[in-house]
Coordinates of C-alpha atoms and ligand atoms in Angstrom, one line a residue:
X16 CA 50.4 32.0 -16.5
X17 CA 47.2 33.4 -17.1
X18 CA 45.3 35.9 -15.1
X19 CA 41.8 33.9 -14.9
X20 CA 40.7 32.5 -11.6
X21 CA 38.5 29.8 -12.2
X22 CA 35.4 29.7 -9.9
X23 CA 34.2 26.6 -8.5
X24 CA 31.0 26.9 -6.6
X25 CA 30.6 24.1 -4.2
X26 CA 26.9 25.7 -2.8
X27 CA 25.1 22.0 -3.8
X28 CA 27.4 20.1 -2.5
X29 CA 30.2 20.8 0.0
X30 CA 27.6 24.0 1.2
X31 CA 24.6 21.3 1.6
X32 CA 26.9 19.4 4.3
X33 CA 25.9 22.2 6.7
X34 CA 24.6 20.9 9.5
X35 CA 20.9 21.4 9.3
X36 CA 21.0 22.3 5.5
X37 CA 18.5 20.2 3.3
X38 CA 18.2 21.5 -0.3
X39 CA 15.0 20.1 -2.3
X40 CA 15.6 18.8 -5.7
X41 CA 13.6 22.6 -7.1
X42 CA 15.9 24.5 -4.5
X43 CA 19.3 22.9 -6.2
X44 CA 18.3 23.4 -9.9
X45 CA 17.3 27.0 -8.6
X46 CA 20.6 27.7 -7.2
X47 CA 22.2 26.6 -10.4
X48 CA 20.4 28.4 -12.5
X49 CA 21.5 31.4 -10.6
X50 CA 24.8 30.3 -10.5
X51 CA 25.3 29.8 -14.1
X52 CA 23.4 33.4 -14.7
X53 CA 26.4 34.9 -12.2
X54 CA 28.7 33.1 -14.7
X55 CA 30.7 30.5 -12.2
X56 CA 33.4 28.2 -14.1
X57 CA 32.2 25.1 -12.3
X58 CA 29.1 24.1 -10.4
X59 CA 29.7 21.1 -7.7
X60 CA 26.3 20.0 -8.0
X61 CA 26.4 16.8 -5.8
X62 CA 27.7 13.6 -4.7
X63 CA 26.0 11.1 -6.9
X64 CA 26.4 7.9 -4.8
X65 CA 25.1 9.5 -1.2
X66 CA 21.6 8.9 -2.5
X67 CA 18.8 8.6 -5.0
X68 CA 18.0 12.7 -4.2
X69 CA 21.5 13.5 -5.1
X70 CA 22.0 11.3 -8.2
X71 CA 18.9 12.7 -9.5
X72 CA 19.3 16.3 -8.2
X73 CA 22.9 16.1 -10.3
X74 CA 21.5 14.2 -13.8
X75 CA 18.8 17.4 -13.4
X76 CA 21.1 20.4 -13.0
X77 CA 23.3 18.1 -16.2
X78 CA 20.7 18.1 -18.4
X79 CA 19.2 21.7 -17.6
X80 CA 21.9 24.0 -16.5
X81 CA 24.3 25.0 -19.7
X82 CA 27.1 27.2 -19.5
X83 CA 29.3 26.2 -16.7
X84 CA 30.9 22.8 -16.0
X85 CA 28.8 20.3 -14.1
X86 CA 30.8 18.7 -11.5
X87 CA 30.3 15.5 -9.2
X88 CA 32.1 14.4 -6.5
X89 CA 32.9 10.9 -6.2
X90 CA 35.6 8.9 -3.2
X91 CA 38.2 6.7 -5.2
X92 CA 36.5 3.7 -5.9
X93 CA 34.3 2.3 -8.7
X94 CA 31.2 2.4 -7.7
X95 CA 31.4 6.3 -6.8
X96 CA 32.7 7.3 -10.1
X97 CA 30.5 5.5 -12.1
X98 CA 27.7 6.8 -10.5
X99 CA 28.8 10.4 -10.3
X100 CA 29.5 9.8 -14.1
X101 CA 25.7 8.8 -14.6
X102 CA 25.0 11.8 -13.0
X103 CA 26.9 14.6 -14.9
X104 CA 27.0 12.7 -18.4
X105 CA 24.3 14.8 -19.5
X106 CA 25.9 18.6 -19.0
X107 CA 27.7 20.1 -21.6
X108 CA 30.9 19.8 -19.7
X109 CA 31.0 17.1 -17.5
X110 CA 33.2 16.8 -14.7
X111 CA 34.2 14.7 -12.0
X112 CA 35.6 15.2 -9.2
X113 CA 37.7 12.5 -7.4
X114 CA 39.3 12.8 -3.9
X115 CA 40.8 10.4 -1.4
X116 CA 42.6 11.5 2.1
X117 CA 46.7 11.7 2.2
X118 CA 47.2 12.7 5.7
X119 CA 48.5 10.2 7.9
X120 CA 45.7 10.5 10.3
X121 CA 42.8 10.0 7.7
X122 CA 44.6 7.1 6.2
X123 CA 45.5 5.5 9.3
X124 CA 42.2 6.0 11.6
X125 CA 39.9 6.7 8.5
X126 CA 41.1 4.6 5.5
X127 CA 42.7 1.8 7.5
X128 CA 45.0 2.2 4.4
X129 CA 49.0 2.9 3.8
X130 CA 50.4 5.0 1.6
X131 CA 51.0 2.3 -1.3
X132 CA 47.4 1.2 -1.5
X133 CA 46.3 5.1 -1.5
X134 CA 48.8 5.8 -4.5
X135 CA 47.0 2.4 -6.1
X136 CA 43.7 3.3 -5.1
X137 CA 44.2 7.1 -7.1
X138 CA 45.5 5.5 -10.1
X139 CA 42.8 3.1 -11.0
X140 CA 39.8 5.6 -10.1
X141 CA 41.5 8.4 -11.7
X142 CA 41.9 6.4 -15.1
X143 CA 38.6 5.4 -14.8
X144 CA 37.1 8.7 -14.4
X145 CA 39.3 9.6 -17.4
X146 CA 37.9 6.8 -19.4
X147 CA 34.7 8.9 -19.0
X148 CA 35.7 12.2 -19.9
X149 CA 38.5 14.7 -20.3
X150 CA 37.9 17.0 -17.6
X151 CA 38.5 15.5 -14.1
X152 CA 39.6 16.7 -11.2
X153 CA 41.4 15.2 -8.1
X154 CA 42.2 16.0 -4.3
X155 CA 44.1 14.8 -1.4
X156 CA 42.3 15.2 0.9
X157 CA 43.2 17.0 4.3
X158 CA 46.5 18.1 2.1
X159 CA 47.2 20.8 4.7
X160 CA 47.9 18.1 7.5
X161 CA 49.6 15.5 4.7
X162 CA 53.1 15.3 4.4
X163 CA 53.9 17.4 1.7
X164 CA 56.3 14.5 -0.4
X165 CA 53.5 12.4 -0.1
X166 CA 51.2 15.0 -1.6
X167 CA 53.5 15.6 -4.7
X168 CA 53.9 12.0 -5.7
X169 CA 50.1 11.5 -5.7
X170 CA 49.4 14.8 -7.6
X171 CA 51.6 13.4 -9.7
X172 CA 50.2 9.8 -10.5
X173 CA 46.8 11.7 -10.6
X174 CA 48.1 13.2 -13.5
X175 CA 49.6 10.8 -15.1
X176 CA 46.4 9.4 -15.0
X177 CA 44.4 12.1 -16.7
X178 CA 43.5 14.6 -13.8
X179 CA 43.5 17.9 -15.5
X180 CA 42.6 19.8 -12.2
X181 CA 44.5 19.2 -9.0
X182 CA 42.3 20.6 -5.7
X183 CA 44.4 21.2 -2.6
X184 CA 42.2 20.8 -0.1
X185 CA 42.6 22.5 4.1
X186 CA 39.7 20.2 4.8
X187 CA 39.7 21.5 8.6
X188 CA 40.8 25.0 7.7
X189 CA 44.0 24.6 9.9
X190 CA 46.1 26.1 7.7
X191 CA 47.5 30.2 8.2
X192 CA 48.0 31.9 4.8
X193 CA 51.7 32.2 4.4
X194 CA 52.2 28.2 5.3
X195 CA 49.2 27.6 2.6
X196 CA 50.5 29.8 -0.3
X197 CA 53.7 27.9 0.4
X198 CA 52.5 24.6 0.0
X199 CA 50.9 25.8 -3.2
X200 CA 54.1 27.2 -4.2
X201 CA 56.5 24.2 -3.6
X202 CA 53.7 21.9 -5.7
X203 CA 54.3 24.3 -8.6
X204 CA 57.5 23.3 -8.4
X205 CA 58.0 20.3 -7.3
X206 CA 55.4 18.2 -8.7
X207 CA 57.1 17.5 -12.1
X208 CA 54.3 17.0 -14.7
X209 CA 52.0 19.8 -12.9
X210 CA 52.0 22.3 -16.4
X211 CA 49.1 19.7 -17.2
X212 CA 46.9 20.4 -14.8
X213 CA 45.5 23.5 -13.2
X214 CA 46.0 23.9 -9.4
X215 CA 42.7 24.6 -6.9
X216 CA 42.0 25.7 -3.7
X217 CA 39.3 24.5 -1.5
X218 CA 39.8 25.9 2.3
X219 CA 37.0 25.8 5.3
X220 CA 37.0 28.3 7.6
X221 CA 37.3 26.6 11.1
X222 CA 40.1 29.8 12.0
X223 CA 37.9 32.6 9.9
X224 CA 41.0 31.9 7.1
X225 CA 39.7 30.6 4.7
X226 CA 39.8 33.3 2.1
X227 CA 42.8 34.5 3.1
X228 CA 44.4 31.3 2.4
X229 CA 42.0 30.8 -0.9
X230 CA 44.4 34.0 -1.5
X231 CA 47.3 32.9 -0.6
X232 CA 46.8 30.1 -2.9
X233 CA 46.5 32.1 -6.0
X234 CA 48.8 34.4 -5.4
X235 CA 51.1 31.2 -5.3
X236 CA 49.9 29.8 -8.8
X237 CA 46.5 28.5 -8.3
X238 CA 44.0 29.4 -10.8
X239 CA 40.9 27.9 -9.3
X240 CA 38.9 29.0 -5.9
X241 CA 35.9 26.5 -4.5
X242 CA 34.0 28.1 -2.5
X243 CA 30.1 28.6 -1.2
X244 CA 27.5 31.3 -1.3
X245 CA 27.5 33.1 2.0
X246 CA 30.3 31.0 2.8
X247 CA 28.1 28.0 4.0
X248 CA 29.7 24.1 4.6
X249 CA 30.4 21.8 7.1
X250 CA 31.5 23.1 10.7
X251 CA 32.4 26.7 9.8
X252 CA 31.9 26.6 6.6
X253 CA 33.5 27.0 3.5
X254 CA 35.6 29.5 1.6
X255 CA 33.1 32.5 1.0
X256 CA 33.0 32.3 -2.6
X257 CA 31.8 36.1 -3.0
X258 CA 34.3 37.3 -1.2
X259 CA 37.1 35.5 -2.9
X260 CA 35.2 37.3 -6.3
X261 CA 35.2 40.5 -5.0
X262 CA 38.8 40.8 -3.3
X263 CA 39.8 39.6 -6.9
X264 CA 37.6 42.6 -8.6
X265 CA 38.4 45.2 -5.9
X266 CA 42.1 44.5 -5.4
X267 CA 43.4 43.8 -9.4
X268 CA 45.7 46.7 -9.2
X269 CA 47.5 44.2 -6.7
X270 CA 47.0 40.9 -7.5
X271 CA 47.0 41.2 -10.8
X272 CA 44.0 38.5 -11.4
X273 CA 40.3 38.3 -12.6
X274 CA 37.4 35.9 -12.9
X275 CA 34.8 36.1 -15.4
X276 CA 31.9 36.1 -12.9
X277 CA 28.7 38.6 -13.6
X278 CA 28.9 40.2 -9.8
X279 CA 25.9 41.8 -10.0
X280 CA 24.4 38.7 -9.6
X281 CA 25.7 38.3 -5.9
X282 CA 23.5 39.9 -4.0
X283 CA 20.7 38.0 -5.4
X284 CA 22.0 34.4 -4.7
X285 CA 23.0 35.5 -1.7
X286 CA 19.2 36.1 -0.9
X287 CA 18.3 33.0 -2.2
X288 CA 20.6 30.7 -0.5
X289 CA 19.9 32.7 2.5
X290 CA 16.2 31.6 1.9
X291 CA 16.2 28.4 0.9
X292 CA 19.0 27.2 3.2
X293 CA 17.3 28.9 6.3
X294 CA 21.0 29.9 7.1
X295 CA 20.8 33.4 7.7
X296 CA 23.7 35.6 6.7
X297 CA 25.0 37.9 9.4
X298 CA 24.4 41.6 9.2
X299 CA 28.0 42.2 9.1
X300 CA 29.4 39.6 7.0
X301 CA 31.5 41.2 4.2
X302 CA 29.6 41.6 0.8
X303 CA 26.7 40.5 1.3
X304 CA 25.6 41.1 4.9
X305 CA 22.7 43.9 5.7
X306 CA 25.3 46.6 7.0
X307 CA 28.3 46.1 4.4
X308 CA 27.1 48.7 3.1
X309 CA 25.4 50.7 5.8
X310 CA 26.9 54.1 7.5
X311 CA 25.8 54.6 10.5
X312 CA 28.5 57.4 12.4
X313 CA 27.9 61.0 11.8
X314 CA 31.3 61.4 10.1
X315 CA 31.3 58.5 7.9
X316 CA 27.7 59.3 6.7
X317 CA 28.9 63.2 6.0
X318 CA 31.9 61.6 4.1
X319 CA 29.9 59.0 2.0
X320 CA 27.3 61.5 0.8
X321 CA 30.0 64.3 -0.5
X322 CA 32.0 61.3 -1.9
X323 CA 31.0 57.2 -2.0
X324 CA 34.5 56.3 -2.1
X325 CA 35.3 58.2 1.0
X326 CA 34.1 55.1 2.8
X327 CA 33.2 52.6 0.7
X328 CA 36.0 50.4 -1.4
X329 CA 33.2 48.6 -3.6
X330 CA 30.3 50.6 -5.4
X331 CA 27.0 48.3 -3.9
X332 CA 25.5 48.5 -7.2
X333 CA 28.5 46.1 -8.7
X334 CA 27.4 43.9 -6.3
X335 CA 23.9 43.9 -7.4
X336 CA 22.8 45.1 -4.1
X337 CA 19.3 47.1 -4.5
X338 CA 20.0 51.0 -4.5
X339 CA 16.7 51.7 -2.6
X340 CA 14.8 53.1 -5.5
X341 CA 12.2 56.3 -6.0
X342 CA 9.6 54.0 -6.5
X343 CA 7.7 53.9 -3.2
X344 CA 5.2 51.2 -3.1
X345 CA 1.9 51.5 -1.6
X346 CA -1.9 50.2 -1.8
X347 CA -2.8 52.0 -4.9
X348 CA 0.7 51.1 -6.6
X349 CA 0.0 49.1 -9.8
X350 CA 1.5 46.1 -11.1
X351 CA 4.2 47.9 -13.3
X352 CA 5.2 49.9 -10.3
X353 CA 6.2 46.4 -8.2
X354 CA 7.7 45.2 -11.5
X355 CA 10.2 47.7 -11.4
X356 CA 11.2 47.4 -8.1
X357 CA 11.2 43.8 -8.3
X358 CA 13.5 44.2 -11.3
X359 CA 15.6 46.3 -9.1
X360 CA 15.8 43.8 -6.3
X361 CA 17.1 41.1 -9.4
X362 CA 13.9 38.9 -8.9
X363 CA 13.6 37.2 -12.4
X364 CA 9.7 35.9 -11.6
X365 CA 7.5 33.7 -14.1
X366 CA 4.3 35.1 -14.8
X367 CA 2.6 32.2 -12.0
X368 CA 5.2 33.8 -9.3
X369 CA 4.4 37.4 -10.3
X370 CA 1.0 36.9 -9.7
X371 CA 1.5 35.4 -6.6
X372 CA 4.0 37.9 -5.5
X373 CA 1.4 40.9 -6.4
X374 CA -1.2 39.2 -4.6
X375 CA 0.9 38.9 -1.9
X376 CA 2.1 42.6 -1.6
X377 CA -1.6 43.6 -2.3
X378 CA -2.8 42.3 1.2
X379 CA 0.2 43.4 2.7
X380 CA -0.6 47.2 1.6
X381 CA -3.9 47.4 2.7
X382 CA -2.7 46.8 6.4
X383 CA 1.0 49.2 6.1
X384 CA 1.4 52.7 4.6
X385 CA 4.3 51.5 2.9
X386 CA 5.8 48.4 1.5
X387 CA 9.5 48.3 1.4
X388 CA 12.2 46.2 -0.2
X389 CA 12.7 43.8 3.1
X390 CA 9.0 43.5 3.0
X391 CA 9.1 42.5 -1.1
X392 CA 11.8 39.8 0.1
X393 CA 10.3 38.4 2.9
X394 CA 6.9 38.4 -0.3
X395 CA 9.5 36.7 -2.2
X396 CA 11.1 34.7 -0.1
X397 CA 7.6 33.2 0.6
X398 CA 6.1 33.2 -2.9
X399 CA 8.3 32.1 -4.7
X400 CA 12.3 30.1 -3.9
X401 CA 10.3 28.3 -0.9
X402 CA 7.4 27.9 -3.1
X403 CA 6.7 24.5 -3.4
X404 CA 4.3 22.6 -4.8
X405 CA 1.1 23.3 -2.8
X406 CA 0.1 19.6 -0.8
X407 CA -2.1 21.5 1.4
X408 CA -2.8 25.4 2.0
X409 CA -3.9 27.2 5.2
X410 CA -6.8 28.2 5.0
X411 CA -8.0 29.7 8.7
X412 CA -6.3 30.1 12.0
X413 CA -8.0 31.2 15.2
X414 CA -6.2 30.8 18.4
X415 CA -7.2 31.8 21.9
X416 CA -4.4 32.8 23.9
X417 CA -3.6 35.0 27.3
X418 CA -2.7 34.7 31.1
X419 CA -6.0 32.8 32.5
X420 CA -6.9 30.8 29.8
X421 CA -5.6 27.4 27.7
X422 CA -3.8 28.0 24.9
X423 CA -6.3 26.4 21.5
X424 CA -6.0 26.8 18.4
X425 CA -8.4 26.2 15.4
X426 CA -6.8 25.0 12.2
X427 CA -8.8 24.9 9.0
X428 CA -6.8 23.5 5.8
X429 CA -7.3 22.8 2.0
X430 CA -5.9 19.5 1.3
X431 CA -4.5 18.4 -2.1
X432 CA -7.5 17.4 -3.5
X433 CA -9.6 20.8 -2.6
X434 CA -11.5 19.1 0.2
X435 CA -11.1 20.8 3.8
X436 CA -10.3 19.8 6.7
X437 CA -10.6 21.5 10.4
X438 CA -9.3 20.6 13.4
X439 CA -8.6 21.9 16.6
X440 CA -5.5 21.4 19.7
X441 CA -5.0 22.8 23.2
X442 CA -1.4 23.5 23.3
X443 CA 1.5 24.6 26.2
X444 CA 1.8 28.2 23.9
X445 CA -0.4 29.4 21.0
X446 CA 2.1 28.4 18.7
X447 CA 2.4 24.7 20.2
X448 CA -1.5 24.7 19.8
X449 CA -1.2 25.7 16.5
X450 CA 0.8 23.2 15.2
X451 CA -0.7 20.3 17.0
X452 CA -4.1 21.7 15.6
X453 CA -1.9 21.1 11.9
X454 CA -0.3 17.7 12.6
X455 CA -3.9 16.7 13.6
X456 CA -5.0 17.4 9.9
X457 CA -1.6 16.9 8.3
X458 CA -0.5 13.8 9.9
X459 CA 3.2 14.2 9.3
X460 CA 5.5 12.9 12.2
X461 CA 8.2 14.9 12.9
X462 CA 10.2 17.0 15.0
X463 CA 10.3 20.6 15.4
X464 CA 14.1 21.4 15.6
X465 CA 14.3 25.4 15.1
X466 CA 11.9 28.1 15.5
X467 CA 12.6 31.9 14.8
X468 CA 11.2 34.8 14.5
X469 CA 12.5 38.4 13.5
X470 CA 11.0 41.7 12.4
X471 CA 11.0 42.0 8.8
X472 CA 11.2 46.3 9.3
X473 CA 11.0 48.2 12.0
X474 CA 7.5 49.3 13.7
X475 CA 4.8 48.1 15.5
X476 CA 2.9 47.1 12.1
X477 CA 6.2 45.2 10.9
X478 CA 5.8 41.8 8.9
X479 CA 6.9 39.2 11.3
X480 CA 9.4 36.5 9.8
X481 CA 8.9 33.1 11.2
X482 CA 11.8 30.6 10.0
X483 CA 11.5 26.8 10.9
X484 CA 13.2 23.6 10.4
X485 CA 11.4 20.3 10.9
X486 CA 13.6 16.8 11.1
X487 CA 11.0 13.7 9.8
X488 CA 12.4 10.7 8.4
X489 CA 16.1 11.5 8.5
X490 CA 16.2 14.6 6.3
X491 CA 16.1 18.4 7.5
X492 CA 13.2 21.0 6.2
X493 CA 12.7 24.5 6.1
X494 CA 9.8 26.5 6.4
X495 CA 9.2 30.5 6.3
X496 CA 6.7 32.7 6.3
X497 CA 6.3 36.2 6.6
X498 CA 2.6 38.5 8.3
X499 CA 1.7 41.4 9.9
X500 CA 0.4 38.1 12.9
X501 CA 3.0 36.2 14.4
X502 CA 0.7 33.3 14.9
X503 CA -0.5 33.0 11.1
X504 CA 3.1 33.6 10.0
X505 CA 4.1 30.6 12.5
X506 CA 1.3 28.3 10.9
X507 CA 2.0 29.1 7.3
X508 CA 5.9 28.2 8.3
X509 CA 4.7 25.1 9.7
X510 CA 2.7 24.1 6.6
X511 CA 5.0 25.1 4.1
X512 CA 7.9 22.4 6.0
X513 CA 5.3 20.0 6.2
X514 CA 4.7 20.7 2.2
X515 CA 8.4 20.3 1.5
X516 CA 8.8 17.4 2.9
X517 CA 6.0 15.6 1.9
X518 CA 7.2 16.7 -2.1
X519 CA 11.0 15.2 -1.6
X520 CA 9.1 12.2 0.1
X521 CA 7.3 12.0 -2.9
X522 CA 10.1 12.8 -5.4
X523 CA 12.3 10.4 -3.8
X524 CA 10.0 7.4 -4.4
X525 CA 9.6 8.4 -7.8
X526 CA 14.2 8.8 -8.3
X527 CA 15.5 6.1 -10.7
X528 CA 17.6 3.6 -9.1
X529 CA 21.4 3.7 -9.7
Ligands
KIV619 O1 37.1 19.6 2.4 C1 37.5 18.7 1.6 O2 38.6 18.2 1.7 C2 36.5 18.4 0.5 C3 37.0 17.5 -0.5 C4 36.0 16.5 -0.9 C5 37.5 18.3 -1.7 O3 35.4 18.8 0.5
ZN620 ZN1 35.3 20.7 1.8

């Protein structure tokens, strides 16, 4: 068997059903764009037949993403694979991905279906999703909790059928790592036409297992891991796809495996799912988290300076993580200076975004001795993944604030066609003022669902981060923005929501119908 684990990045798709999580149709081809540069096998980009966004979001990433497999997901019917196939036609490779539930619970309380008409209902949409194209994959769902005859003899009709991937899915990550690699195991074996396919694993993490298991699983003869960036998904989330990568990397000398992913490219899309999802990654979440690679005790810090490896199994740098750098950025740094460090950091920036991003740091350097590199991606994070298409800018806020006084805010904004508009809002805070002051302009109805703020660095002349998430006509979206003022950061936020959504509104009354 060969030593290749196959990586299946699910981010788009399984990673979008995070509560909360609402990917623009710019944020997803972004995402896989990075994903193909960090060389993944397979990149889930959707679910074609959930809706317009999605079909279109999928056809997109097809047509412009090459290099990895494009995936779709589609349920075991018609309808869903022949839309998922009108989504991924396009990509190089084109995959789809069919799944149906197995466990008796699903099929009985879910499906309102038996066994014989699941076994049916595989065959037919398996064939048909082979009548499309070579590479298709299928799962049972909630396999861990299926019994595990049943699970064989509908691997096996699904490869009778054409599946040339079989995903075993722990759907409600209830499974413990020995039990998992079993099942894996007893598939190889039992499942009698199973050399023609190649076996998957796709665990959630509702008892923090879900790597180990993803483990367990190849060390039991699966070759392919799905997984998310930072681990994001419904519930608890998903497999952490980086980890799986690096555990692989770090721990060859036992396992015995490798994939072909580009690692330095993890930090990086960590960063940018951590942006554009509004999901923030703990600090001590392995890989990619702020301390993994922080020392903070006396003797560790005495040990890691006479010798890395003295406390640190992974060399950062692999990772892509940014090595701090002897540039040291100020006001009269020059645009080749912030270059490099951007470079460093793994920003890849079009000339527009550059320009932004200089701009950006320019202002911030007149008002801080020094800008570091959680300052350039908080600049980043604003000017460019989040960037959207300006509807409207901010143009002036003034609030008057304190213990004796209302709360008002002036707003002044630049709408989309250059003309401004000012407006003002007594509010029960400054911020509330604020953005009653902006809906009084904008006109957007929604509801403000989240609001955060942290310190970008430390100091009383630190960048305040302000993260938000609006909810307006059924879909979820993010807002950040990062300044020296609490209150301007918390209005640009605000704006840059209201921006998002009014582009996907737009977008989706422009998406084809299926
Ligand atoms: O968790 C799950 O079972 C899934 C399937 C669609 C593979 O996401
Ligand atoms: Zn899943």
């Amino acid at each position: 068997m060969s030593d290749k684990v196959y990586i299946f990045d699910t981010t788009l798709r399984d990673g979008e059903q995070s509560a909360g999580i609402g990917f623009t149709i710019e944020d997803k081809l972004e995402i896989a764009r990075a994903l193909a540069r960090m060389n993944v096998d397979i990149i889930e980009a959707g679910f074609p037949i959930s809706s317009l966004g999605d079909l279109e979001a999928v056809s997109l990433i097809a047509r412009e993403v090459k290099g990895p497999v494009i995936a779709g997901l589609a349920r075991a019917n018609l309808a869903d694979i022949d839309a998922c196939w009108e989504g991924v036609r396009r990509a190089e490779t084109p995959r789809i991905h069919v799944f149906i539930s197995t466990s008796d619970m699903h099929m009985a309380h879910q499906l309102r279906k038996n066994r014989e008409d699941v076994l049916e209902m595989v065959r037919v949409a398996v064939a048909r999703a082979a009548s499309y194209t070579s590479d298709v994959e299928f799962s049972p769902m909630d396999a861990s909790r299926s019994d595990p005859e049943f699970v064989f003899q509908i691997l096996q009709a699904a490869i009778e059928e054409g599946a040339t991937t079989v995903n075993i899915p722990d759907t409600v990550g209830y499974a413990i790592p020995a039990e998992f690699g079993a099942l894996v195991k007893t598939i190889t074996e039992r499942v009698p036409n199973i050399d023609r396919a190649r076996i998957s694993v796709h665990c959630h993490n509702d008892l923090g297992m879900a790597v180990a298991n993803s483990l367990a699983g190849v060390q039991n003869g699966a070759r392919q891991v799905e997984g998310a960036i930072n681990g994001i998904g419904e519930r608890a989330g998903n497999t952490s796809i980086e980890e799986v990568i690096m555990a692989i990397r770090t721990r060859t000398d036992f396992l015995g495996l490798h994939t072909d992913v580009n690692t330095r490219e993890i930090y990086p899309i960590s960063r940018l799912v951590e942006r554009v999802s509004g999901m923030a990654v703990q600090s001590n979440k392995a890989i990619v988290g702020k301390n993994a690679f922080r020392h903070s005790s006396g003797i560790h810090q005495d040990g890691v300076l006479k010798m890395r490896e003295t406390y640190e199994i992974m060399d950062p740098a692999e990772i892509g993580v940014p090595a701090g750098g002897s540039i040291v950025l100020t006001k009269v740094s020059g645009r080749h200076g912030l270059r490099a460090r951007l470079d460093d950091l793994g920003a890849s920036l079009s000339e527009e975004e550059f320009s932004r991003v200089y701009d950006a740091f320019k202002e911030l350097a007149d008002r801080r001795d020094e800008v570091d590199d959680r300052d350039l991606e908080a600049i980043l994070s604003e000017q460019t993944s989040m960037h959207v298409a300006e509807q409207w800018t901010l143009d002036l806020v003034q609030v008057t604030a304190g213990d004796h006084t209302a709360p008002t805010a002036t707003v002044r904004l630049v709408g989309p066609d250059g003309t401004m508009h000012e407006d003002a809002a007594i509010g029960s805070g400054p911020v509330d003022a604020i953005y009653k002051a902006i809906n009084r302009v904008m006109h957007v109805t929604n509801e403000l669902t989240e609001f955060s703020v942290k310190s970008v660095t430390e100091g009383i002349d630190a960048q305040g981060e302000v993260t938000i998430r609006i909810e307006a006509d059924g879909g979820s979206f993010t807002g950040r923005a990062a300044d020296t003022d609490i209150l301007v950061a918390s209005a640009r936020a605000y704006v840059h929501a209201l921006n998002r959504y009014i582009n996907a509104h737009t977008q989706l009354q422009a998406a084809p119908r299926v």
